[in-house]
Amino acid sequence: MRLLVLFCVFLYLVGVIRAAPTTNTTNTATSDSFKAPSFTTRTIWSIISSSVLTLFACTYSAIHPNIPSLKDSPLRLLRRRLGIMIMALIAPELIITWAMRQLISARHVTRQFKESEYFKTHSFFVLMGGFMLHVDGKPYLTLQPDHILKLIRKECIDVPTLTADQIQDKSKGNAISKGLVMLQVAWFVMQLITRAIYHLETTQLEAGTLAFAVLNFLTYTVWWNKPLNVRCPHPVYWKSTGSRPEDHV
């Protein structure tokens, strides 16, 4: 089914690009009787490559998935990532909604863990399944914020002491990598603004990519403090001898 969707998207892009103006059709003067500079001319390949690169940045690099299960195979992780990318292409507003809900929840978790000096990075890490309860040296349960608070108050576990720097060390993205993606998107937007100034046409593909670029800025802003592509949760060990986790969780 996903291959069929991708094939349909490919056929749509081919039809859109056929109508794109190339370097053979961009030598006309504007309505203000001056010629467009040379950097506003482009080929079909430049249109495709710029748009596809921006779409990739918006649908792959900008998405911050939650931590997968320890039982998930690499193939399953790949299928999961492709599914999120397809969803981002079909309904990008759902990704924005997902990010906004996590931001609101992260602020709530930050208030709950105020005594433990947890920051927004910690809150995102908790919500994405960052803490795994270990019992008898084996993974037992992914801890939710309510679980952690409850078990800490009953002295069943110690307060996780993972610092914000240690969490970011687990992340596959930092300010530089995120900034480069946003720079690519900003460069694409600037190109379209330049063409609008000189009254030059843009293709439907570029117009659609511009919409993705705007949503990408919103997504990156909301998820700026969320770790990217963390694979393994941080272990939290059960220390109570008078009860079992199933008695509390």
GROMACS .gro file of C-alpha atoms in nm:
model
  249
    1MET     CA    1   0.000   0.000   0.000
    2ARG     CA    2   0.283   0.239   0.086
    3LEU     CA    3   0.458   0.159  -0.242
    4LEU     CA    4   0.135   0.240  -0.427
    5VAL     CA    5   0.109   0.575  -0.249
    6LEU     CA    6   0.472   0.658  -0.329
    7PHE     CA    7   0.418   0.562  -0.693
    8CYS     CA    8   0.112   0.789  -0.716
    9VAL     CA    9   0.309   1.076  -0.561
   10PHE     CA   10   0.590   1.018  -0.812
   11LEU     CA   11   0.346   1.031  -1.106
   12TYR     CA   12   0.197   1.351  -0.969
   13LEU     CA   13   0.539   1.514  -0.937
   14VAL     CA   14   0.629   1.417  -1.292
   15GLY     CA   15   0.312   1.580  -1.423
   16VAL     CA   16   0.375   1.894  -1.222
   17ILE     CA   17   0.738   1.930  -1.326
   18ARG     CA   18   0.657   1.903  -1.698
   19ALA     CA   19   0.498   2.245  -1.679
   20ALA     CA   20   0.793   2.401  -1.500
   21PRO     CA   21   0.970   2.686  -1.681
   22THR     CA   22   1.332   2.607  -1.764
   23THR     CA   23   1.626   2.818  -1.870
   24ASN     CA   24   1.481   2.827  -2.224
   25THR     CA   25   1.169   3.009  -2.108
   26THR     CA   26   1.294   3.251  -1.845
   27ASN     CA   27   1.448   3.515  -2.069
   28THR     CA   28   1.140   3.735  -2.077
   29ALA     CA   29   1.134   4.079  -1.923
   30THR     CA   30   0.914   4.156  -1.625
   31SER     CA   31   0.618   4.387  -1.624
   32ASP     CA   32   0.843   4.657  -1.475
   33SER     CA   33   1.057   4.652  -1.793
   34PHE     CA   34   1.376   4.514  -1.637
   35LYS     CA   35   1.534   4.175  -1.680
   36ALA     CA   36   1.560   3.913  -1.411
   37PRO     CA   37   1.914   3.841  -1.292
   38SER     CA   38   2.085   3.523  -1.396
   39PHE     CA   39   2.042   3.349  -1.058
   40THR     CA   40   1.663   3.339  -1.110
   41THR     CA   41   1.694   3.102  -1.406
   42ARG     CA   42   1.690   2.727  -1.338
   43THR     CA   43   1.659   2.390  -1.504
   44ILE     CA   44   1.409   2.113  -1.440
   45TRP     CA   45   1.678   1.925  -1.249
   46SER     CA   46   1.741   2.223  -1.019
   47ILE     CA   47   1.369   2.249  -0.947
   48ILE     CA   48   1.341   1.880  -0.863
   49SER     CA   49   1.662   1.859  -0.657
   50SER     CA   50   1.587   2.172  -0.452
   51SER     CA   51   1.228   2.070  -0.382
   52VAL     CA   52   1.308   1.707  -0.303
   53LEU     CA   53   1.593   1.804  -0.070
   54THR     CA   54   1.365   2.043   0.116
   55LEU     CA   55   1.089   1.783   0.137
   56PHE     CA   56   1.338   1.532   0.274
   57ALA     CA   57   1.447   1.780   0.540
   58CYS     CA   58   1.084   1.842   0.633
   59THR     CA   59   0.974   1.477   0.644
   60TYR     CA   60   1.282   1.296   0.773
   61SER     CA   61   1.525   1.521   0.956
   62ALA     CA   62   1.260   1.738   1.121
   63ILE     CA   63   1.061   1.450   1.274
   64HIS     CA   64   1.159   1.348   1.628
   65PRO     CA   65   1.014   1.000   1.691
   66ASN     CA   66   0.976   0.844   2.034
   67ILE     CA   67   1.216   0.578   2.160
   68PRO     CA   68   1.132   0.241   2.000
   69SER     CA   69   1.081  -0.084   2.185
   70LEU     CA   70   1.389  -0.290   2.265
   71LYS     CA   71   1.230  -0.577   2.070
   72ASP     CA   72   1.194  -0.380   1.748
   73SER     CA   73   1.416  -0.500   1.464
   74PRO     CA   74   1.602  -0.258   1.230
   75LEU     CA   75   1.354  -0.345   0.954
   76ARG     CA   76   1.061  -0.257   1.175
   77LEU     CA   77   1.225   0.072   1.272
   78LEU     CA   78   1.276   0.153   0.903
   79ARG     CA   79   0.911   0.073   0.825
   80ARG     CA   80   0.803   0.289   1.116
   81ARG     CA   81   1.013   0.581   0.993
   82LEU     CA   82   0.881   0.545   0.637
   83GLY     CA   83   0.526   0.538   0.774
   84ILE     CA   84   0.583   0.864   0.960
   85MET     CA   85   0.734   1.020   0.646
   86ILE     CA   86   0.433   0.919   0.437
   87MET     CA   87   0.200   1.057   0.701
   88ALA     CA   88   0.396   1.383   0.702
   89LEU     CA   89   0.355   1.407   0.323
   90ILE     CA   90  -0.016   1.326   0.327
   91ALA     CA   91  -0.122   1.516   0.640
   92PRO     CA   92   0.158   1.743   0.769
   93GLU     CA   93  -0.084   1.917   1.004
   94LEU     CA   94  -0.100   1.595   1.209
   95ILE     CA   95   0.274   1.619   1.277
   96ILE     CA   96   0.226   1.975   1.401
   97THR     CA   97  -0.059   1.856   1.627
   98TRP     CA   98   0.159   1.573   1.759
   99ALA     CA   99   0.444   1.814   1.835
  100MET     CA  100   0.215   2.068   2.004
  101ARG     CA  101   0.058   1.801   2.226
  102GLN     CA  102   0.403   1.686   2.334
  103LEU     CA  103   0.509   2.043   2.410
  104ILE     CA  104   0.203   2.098   2.629
  105SER     CA  105   0.262   1.767   2.805
  106ALA     CA  106   0.632   1.849   2.850
  107ARG     CA  107   0.547   2.174   3.025
  108HIS     CA  108   0.310   1.985   3.256
  109VAL     CA  109   0.580   1.728   3.336
  110THR     CA  110   0.831   2.005   3.406
  111ARG     CA  111   0.597   2.147   3.669
  112GLN     CA  112   0.548   1.801   3.822
  113PHE     CA  113   0.924   1.741   3.848
  114LYS     CA  114   1.005   2.090   3.970
  115GLU     CA  115   1.165   1.961   4.290
  116SER     CA  116   1.399   1.735   4.088
  117GLU     CA  117   1.514   2.030   3.875
  118TYR     CA  118   1.396   1.871   3.553
  119PHE     CA  119   1.404   2.094   3.248
  120LYS     CA  120   1.212   2.074   2.923
  121THR     CA  121   1.471   1.835   2.776
  122HIS     CA  122   1.408   1.594   3.064
  123SER     CA  123   1.033   1.624   3.018
  124PHE     CA  124   1.051   1.539   2.648
  125PHE     CA  125   1.282   1.249   2.732
  126VAL     CA  126   1.032   1.109   2.985
  127LEU     CA  127   0.740   1.145   2.743
  128MET     CA  128   0.924   0.971   2.460
  129GLY     CA  129   0.987   0.663   2.678
  130GLY     CA  130   1.332   0.757   2.802
  131PHE     CA  131   1.328   0.571   3.134
  132MET     CA  132   1.305   0.191   3.151
  133LEU     CA  133   1.239   0.016   3.483
  134HIS     CA  134   1.473  -0.278   3.543
  135VAL     CA  135   1.379  -0.553   3.788
  136ASP     CA  136   1.634  -0.819   3.880
  137GLY     CA  137   1.865  -0.678   3.613
  138LYS     CA  138   1.611  -0.718   3.329
  139PRO     CA  139   1.395  -0.460   3.147
  140TYR     CA  140   1.047  -0.463   3.292
  141LEU     CA  141   0.843  -0.155   3.195
  142THR     CA  142   0.875   0.180   3.021
  143LEU     CA  143   0.800   0.438   3.287
  144GLN     CA  144   0.549   0.716   3.229
  145PRO     CA  145   0.572   1.043   3.426
  146ASP     CA  146   0.300   0.937   3.672
  147HIS     CA  147   0.477   0.605   3.729
  148ILE     CA  148   0.806   0.776   3.812
  149LEU     CA  149   0.653   1.018   4.059
  150LYS     CA  150   0.454   0.743   4.230
  151LEU     CA  151   0.751   0.508   4.264
  152ILE     CA  152   0.980   0.786   4.388
  153ARG     CA  153   0.735   0.884   4.661
  154LYS     CA  154   0.708   0.522   4.775
  155GLU     CA  155   1.088   0.491   4.765
  156CYS     CA  156   1.073   0.203   4.518
  157ILE     CA  157   1.323   0.374   4.287
  158ASP     CA  158   1.575   0.654   4.314
  159VAL     CA  159   1.524   0.984   4.136
  160PRO     CA  160   1.681   0.949   3.789
  161THR     CA  161   1.991   1.169   3.787
  162LEU     CA  162   2.039   1.193   3.413
  163THR     CA  163   2.149   1.545   3.324
  164ALA     CA  164   2.035   1.748   3.025
  165ASP     CA  165   2.385   1.720   2.872
  166GLN     CA  166   2.374   1.341   2.905
  167ILE     CA  167   2.034   1.333   2.735
  168GLN     CA  168   2.161   1.549   2.449
  169ASP     CA  169   2.460   1.316   2.421
  170LYS     CA  170   2.214   1.036   2.339
  171SER     CA  171   2.052   1.253   2.072
  172LYS     CA  172   2.155   1.216   1.707
  173GLY     CA  173   2.092   1.583   1.646
  174ASN     CA  174   2.228   1.908   1.790
  175ALA     CA  175   2.190   2.278   1.728
  176ILE     CA  176   2.430   2.263   1.431
  177SER     CA  177   2.254   1.977   1.250
  178LYS     CA  178   1.911   2.125   1.316
  179GLY     CA  179   2.038   2.465   1.207
  180LEU     CA  180   2.165   2.323   0.877
  181VAL     CA  181   1.824   2.175   0.802
  182MET     CA  182   1.654   2.504   0.880
  183LEU     CA  183   1.914   2.681   0.664
  184GLN     CA  184   1.822   2.459   0.368
  185VAL     CA  185   1.454   2.538   0.419
  186ALA     CA  186   1.528   2.910   0.456
  187TRP     CA  187   1.733   2.906   0.136
  188PHE     CA  188   1.444   2.747  -0.053
  189VAL     CA  189   1.201   3.008   0.080
  190MET     CA  190   1.437   3.289  -0.018
  191GLN     CA  191   1.453   3.154  -0.372
  192LEU     CA  192   1.074   3.165  -0.404
  193ILE     CA  193   1.061   3.515  -0.255
  194THR     CA  194   1.319   3.629  -0.511
  195ARG     CA  195   1.114   3.486  -0.796
  196ALA     CA  196   0.803   3.662  -0.663
  197ILE     CA  197   0.992   3.994  -0.654
  198TYR     CA  198   1.087   3.959  -1.022
  199HIS     CA  199   0.738   3.834  -1.115
  200LEU     CA  200   0.864   3.492  -1.225
  201GLU     CA  201   0.647   3.183  -1.222
  202THR     CA  202   0.681   2.897  -0.975
  203THR     CA  203   0.567   2.540  -1.018
  204GLN     CA  204   0.300   2.362  -0.815
  205LEU     CA  205   0.573   2.143  -0.672
  206GLU     CA  206   0.754   2.448  -0.533
  207ALA     CA  207   0.430   2.593  -0.395
  208GLY     CA  208   0.355   2.266  -0.215
  209THR     CA  209   0.711   2.244  -0.085
  210LEU     CA  210   0.679   2.599   0.049
  211ALA     CA  211   0.382   2.490   0.258
  212PHE     CA  212   0.591   2.204   0.399
  213ALA     CA  213   0.873   2.450   0.473
  214VAL     CA  214   0.645   2.674   0.679
  215LEU     CA  215   0.517   2.377   0.880
  216ASN     CA  216   0.877   2.258   0.920
  217PHE     CA  217   0.973   2.581   1.096
  218LEU     CA  218   0.684   2.536   1.338
  219THR     CA  219   0.772   2.171   1.402
  220TYR     CA  220   1.139   2.243   1.462
  221THR     CA  221   1.055   2.528   1.699
  222VAL     CA  222   0.824   2.307   1.906
  223TRP     CA  223   1.063   2.008   1.908
  224TRP     CA  224   1.386   2.205   1.954
  225ASN     CA  225   1.448   2.061   2.303
  226LYS     CA  226   1.336   1.707   2.217
  227PRO     CA  227   1.621   1.455   2.162
  228LEU     CA  228   1.644   1.314   1.809
  229ASN     CA  229   1.659   0.943   1.721
  230VAL     CA  230   1.740   0.806   2.066
  231ARG     CA  231   1.746   0.426   2.042
  232CYS     CA  232   1.795   0.305   2.402
  233PRO     CA  233   1.617   0.425   2.719
  234HIS     CA  234   1.799   0.503   3.041
  235PRO     CA  235   1.774   0.223   3.303
  236VAL     CA  236   1.602   0.287   3.637
  237TYR     CA  237   1.650   0.005   3.890
  238TRP     CA  238   1.391  -0.134   4.129
  239LYS     CA  239   1.523  -0.117   4.485
  240SER     CA  240   1.221  -0.210   4.700
  241THR     CA  241   1.238  -0.554   4.866
  242GLY     CA  242   0.894  -0.548   5.027
  243SER     CA  243   0.685  -0.519   4.711
  244ARG     CA  244   0.682  -0.583   4.339
  245PRO     CA  245   0.626  -0.337   4.052
  246GLU     CA  246   0.284  -0.486   3.971
  247ASP     CA  247   0.168  -0.376   4.316
  248HIS     CA  248   0.221  -0.009   4.223
  249VAL     CA  249   0.207   0.019   3.844
   0.00000   0.00000   0.00000
